[in-house]
PDB file of C-alpha atoms and ligand atoms in Angstrom:
ATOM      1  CA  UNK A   1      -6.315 -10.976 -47.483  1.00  0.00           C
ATOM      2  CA  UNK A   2      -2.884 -12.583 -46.364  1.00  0.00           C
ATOM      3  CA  UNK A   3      -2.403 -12.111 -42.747  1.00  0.00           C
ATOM      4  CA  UNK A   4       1.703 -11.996 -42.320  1.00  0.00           C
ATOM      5  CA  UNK A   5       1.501 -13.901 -38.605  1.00  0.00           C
ATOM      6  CA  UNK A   6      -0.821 -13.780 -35.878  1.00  0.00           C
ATOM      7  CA  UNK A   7       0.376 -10.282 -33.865  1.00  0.00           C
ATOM      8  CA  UNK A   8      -1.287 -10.772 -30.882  1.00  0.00           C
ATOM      9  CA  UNK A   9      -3.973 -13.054 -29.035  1.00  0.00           C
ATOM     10  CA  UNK A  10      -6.515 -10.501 -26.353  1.00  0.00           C
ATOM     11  CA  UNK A  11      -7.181 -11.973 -23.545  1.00  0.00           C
ATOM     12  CA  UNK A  12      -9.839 -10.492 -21.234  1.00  0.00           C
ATOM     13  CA  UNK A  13      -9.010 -10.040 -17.333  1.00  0.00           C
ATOM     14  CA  UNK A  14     -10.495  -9.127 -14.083  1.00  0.00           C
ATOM     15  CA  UNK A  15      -7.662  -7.415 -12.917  1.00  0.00           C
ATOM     16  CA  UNK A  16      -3.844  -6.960 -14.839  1.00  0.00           C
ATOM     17  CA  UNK A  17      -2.027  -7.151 -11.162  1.00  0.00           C
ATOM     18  CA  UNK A  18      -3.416 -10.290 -10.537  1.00  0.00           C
ATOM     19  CA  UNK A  19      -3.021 -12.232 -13.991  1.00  0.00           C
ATOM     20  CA  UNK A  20       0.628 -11.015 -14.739  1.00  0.00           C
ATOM     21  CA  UNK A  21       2.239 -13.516 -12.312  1.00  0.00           C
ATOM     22  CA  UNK A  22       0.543 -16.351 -13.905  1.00  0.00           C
ATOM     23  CA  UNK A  23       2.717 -15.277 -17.320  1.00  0.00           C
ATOM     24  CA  UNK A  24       6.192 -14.148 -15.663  1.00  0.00           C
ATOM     25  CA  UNK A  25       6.384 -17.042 -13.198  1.00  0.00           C
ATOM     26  CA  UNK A  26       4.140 -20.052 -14.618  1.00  0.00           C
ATOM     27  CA  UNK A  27       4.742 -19.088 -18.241  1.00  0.00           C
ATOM     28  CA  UNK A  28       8.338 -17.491 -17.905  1.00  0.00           C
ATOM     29  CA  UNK A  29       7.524 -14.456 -20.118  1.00  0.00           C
ATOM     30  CA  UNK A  30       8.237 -10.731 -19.474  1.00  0.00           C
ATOM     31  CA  UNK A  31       5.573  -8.333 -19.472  1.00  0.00           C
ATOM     32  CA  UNK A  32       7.286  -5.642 -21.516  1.00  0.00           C
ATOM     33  CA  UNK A  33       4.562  -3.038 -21.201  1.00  0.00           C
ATOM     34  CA  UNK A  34       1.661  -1.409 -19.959  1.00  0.00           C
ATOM     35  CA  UNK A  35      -0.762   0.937 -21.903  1.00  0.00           C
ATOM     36  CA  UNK A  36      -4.039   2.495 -21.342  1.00  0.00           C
ATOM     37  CA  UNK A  37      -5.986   2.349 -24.575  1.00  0.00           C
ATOM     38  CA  UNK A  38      -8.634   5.200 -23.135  1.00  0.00           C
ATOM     39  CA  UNK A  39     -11.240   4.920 -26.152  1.00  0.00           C
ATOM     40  CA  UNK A  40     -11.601   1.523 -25.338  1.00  0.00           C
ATOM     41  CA  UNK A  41     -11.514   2.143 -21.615  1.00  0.00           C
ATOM     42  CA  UNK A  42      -9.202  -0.667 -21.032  1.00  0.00           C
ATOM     43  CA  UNK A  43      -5.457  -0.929 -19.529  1.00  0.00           C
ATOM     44  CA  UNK A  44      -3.369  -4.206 -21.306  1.00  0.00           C
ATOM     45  CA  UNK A  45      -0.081  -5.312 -20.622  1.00  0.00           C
ATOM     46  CA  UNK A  46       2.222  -7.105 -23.542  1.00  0.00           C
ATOM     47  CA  UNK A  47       4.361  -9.926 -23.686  1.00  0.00           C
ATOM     48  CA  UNK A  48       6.138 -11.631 -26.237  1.00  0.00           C
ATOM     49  CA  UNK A  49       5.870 -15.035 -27.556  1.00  0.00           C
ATOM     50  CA  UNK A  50       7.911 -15.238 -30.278  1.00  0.00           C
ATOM     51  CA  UNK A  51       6.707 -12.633 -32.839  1.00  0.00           C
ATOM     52  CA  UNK A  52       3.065 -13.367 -31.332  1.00  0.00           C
ATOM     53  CA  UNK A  53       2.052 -10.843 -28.339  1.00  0.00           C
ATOM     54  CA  UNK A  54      -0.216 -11.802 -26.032  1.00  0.00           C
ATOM     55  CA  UNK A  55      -2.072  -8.737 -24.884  1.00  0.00           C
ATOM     56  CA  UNK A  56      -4.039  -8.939 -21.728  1.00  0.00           C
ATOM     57  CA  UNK A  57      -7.254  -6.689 -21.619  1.00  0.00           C
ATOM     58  CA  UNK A  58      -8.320  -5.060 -18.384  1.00  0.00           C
ATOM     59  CA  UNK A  59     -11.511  -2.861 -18.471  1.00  0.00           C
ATOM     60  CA  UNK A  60     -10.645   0.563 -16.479  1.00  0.00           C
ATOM     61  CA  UNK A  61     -14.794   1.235 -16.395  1.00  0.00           C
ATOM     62  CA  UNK A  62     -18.037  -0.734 -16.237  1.00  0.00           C
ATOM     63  CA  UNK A  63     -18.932   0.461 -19.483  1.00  0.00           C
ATOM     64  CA  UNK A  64     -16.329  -0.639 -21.534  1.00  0.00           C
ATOM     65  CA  UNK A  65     -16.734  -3.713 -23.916  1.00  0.00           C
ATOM     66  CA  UNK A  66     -14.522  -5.936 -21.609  1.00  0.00           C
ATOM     67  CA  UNK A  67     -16.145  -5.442 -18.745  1.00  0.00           C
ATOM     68  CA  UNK A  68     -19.067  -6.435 -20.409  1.00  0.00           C
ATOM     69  CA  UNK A  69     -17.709  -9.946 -22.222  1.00  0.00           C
ATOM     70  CA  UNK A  70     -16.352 -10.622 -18.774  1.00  0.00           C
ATOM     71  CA  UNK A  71     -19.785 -10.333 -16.907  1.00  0.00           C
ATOM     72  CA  UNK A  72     -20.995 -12.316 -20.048  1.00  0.00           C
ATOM     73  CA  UNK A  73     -18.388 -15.012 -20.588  1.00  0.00           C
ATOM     74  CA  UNK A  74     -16.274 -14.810 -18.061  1.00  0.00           C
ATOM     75  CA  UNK A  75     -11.986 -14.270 -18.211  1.00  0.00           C
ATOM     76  CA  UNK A  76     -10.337 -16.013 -20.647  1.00  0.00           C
ATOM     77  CA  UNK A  77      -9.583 -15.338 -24.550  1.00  0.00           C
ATOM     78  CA  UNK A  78     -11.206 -12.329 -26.295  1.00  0.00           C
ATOM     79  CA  UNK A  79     -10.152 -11.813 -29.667  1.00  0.00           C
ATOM     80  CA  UNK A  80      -7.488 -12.936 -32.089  1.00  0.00           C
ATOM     81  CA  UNK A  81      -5.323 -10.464 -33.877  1.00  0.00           C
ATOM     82  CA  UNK A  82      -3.133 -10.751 -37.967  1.00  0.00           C
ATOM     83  CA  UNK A  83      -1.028  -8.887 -39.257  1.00  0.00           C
ATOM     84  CA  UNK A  84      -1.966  -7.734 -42.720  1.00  0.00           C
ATOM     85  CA  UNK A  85      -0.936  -5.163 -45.416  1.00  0.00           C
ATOM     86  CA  UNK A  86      -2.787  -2.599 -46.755  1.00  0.00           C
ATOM     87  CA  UNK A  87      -5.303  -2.819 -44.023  1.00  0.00           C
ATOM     88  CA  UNK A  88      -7.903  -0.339 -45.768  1.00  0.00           C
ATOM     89  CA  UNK A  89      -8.003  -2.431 -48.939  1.00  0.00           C
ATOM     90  CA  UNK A  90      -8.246  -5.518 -46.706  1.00  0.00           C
ATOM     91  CA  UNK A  91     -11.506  -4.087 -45.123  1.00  0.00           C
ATOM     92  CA  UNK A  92     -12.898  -3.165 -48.320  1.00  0.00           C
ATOM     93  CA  UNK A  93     -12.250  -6.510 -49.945  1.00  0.00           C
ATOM     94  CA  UNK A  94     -13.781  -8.252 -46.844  1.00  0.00           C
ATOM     95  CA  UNK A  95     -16.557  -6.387 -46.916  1.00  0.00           C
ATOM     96  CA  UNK A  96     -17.407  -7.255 -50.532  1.00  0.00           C
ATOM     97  CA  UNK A  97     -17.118 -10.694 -49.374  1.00  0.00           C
ATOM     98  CA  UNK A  98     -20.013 -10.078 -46.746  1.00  0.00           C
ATOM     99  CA  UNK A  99     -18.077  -9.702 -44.087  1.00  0.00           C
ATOM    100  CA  UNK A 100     -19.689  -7.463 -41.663  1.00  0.00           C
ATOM    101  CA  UNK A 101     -17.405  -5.116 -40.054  1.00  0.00           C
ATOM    102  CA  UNK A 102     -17.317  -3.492 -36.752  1.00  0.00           C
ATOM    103  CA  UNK A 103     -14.614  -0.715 -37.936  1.00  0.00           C
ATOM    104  CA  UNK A 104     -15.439   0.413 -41.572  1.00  0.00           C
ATOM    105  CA  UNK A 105     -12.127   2.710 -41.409  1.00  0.00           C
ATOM    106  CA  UNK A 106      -8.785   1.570 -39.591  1.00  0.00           C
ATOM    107  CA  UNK A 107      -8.300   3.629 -35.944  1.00  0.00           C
ATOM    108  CA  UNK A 108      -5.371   3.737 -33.082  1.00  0.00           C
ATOM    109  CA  UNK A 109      -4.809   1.049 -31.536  1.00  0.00           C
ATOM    110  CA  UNK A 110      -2.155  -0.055 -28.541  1.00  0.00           C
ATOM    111  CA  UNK A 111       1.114   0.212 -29.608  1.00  0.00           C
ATOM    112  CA  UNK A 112       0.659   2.743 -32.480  1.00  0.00           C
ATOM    113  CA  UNK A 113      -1.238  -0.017 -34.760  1.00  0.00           C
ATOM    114  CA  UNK A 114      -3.783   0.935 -37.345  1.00  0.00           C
ATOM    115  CA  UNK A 115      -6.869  -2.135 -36.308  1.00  0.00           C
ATOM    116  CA  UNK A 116      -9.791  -2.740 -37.228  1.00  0.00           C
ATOM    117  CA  UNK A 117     -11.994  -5.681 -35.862  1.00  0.00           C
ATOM    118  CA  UNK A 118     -14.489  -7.732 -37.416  1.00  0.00           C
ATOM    119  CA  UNK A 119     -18.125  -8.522 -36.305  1.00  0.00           C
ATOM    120  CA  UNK A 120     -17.620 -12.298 -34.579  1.00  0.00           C
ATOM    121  CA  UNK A 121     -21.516 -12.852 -36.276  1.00  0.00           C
ATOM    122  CA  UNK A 122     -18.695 -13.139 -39.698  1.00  0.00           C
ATOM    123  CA  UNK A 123     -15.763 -14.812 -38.232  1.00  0.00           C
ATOM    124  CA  UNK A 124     -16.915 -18.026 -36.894  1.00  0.00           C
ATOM    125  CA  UNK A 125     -17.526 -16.604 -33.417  1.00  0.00           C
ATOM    126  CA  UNK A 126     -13.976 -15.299 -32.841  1.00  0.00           C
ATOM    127  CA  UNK A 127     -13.786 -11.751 -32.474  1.00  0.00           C
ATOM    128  CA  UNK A 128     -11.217 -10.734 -35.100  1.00  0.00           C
ATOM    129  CA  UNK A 129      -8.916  -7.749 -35.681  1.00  0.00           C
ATOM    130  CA  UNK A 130      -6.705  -6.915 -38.237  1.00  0.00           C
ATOM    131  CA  UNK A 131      -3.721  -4.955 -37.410  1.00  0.00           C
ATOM    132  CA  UNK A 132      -0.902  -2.715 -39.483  1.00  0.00           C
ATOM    133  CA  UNK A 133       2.286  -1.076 -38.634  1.00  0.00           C
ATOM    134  CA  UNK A 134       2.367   2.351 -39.641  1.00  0.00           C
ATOM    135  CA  UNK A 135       4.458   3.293 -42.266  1.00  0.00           C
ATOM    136  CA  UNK A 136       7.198   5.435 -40.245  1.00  0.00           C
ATOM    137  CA  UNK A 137       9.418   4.894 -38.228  1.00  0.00           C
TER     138      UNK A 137
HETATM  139 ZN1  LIG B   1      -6.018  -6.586 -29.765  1.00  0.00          ZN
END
């Protein structure tokens, strides 16, 4: 694997309405969008840093894996997100490597992105996903 850049750094939130101002008027950034991810049962909201996105994470039920690191762990940074090529040969080369995966396949993620994540029990404790921009346009 050869991640191109990071794409985006999750960050888990109680609530997106309350943690945007801390970006727009602390950090000066724009948030440039706001999604609802409903497999994952959470809402984010992007902004850009450069080519990096930081993607805020806001669970929409009780059940959904946010809410859950939240009640665990409390707000704060949740996963860390490259850019790769070829993300099914990625997986499958990571996987020979022992890596254990939590998505064997790629799937939808915000923004149109193939991801898949890997098990943090592999990754040094940092929740990892790997991310691709589909081919078209
Ligand atoms: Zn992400």
């Amino acid at each position: 694997m050869k991640p191109t850049h990071i794409e985006h750094i999750g960050i888990a939130v109680k609530s997106l309405k309350e943690s945007i101002p801390y970006y727009e008027n602390i950090l000066g950034l724009k948030c440039y969008s706001i999604e609802e991810v409903a497999d994952q049962k959470v809402r984010t909201a992007f902004f850009m840093v450069g080519q990096t996105k930081l993607e805020l994470l806001e669970p929409m039920s009780e059940d959904s894996t946010i809410a859950a690191f939240i009640e665990k762990r409390g707000e704060g940074i949740h996963h860390m997100a490259f850019a790769v090529k070829e993300l099914p040969d990625v997986l499958a080369e990571v996987e020979n490597k022992g890596v254990r995966l939590i998505d064997k396949a790629p799937r939808k993620g915000a923004e149109g992105l193939n991801i898949a994540f890997l098990h943090p029990k592999s990754t040094g404790g940092v929740l990892t996903e790997l991310c691709e921009k589909p081919e078209q346009e």
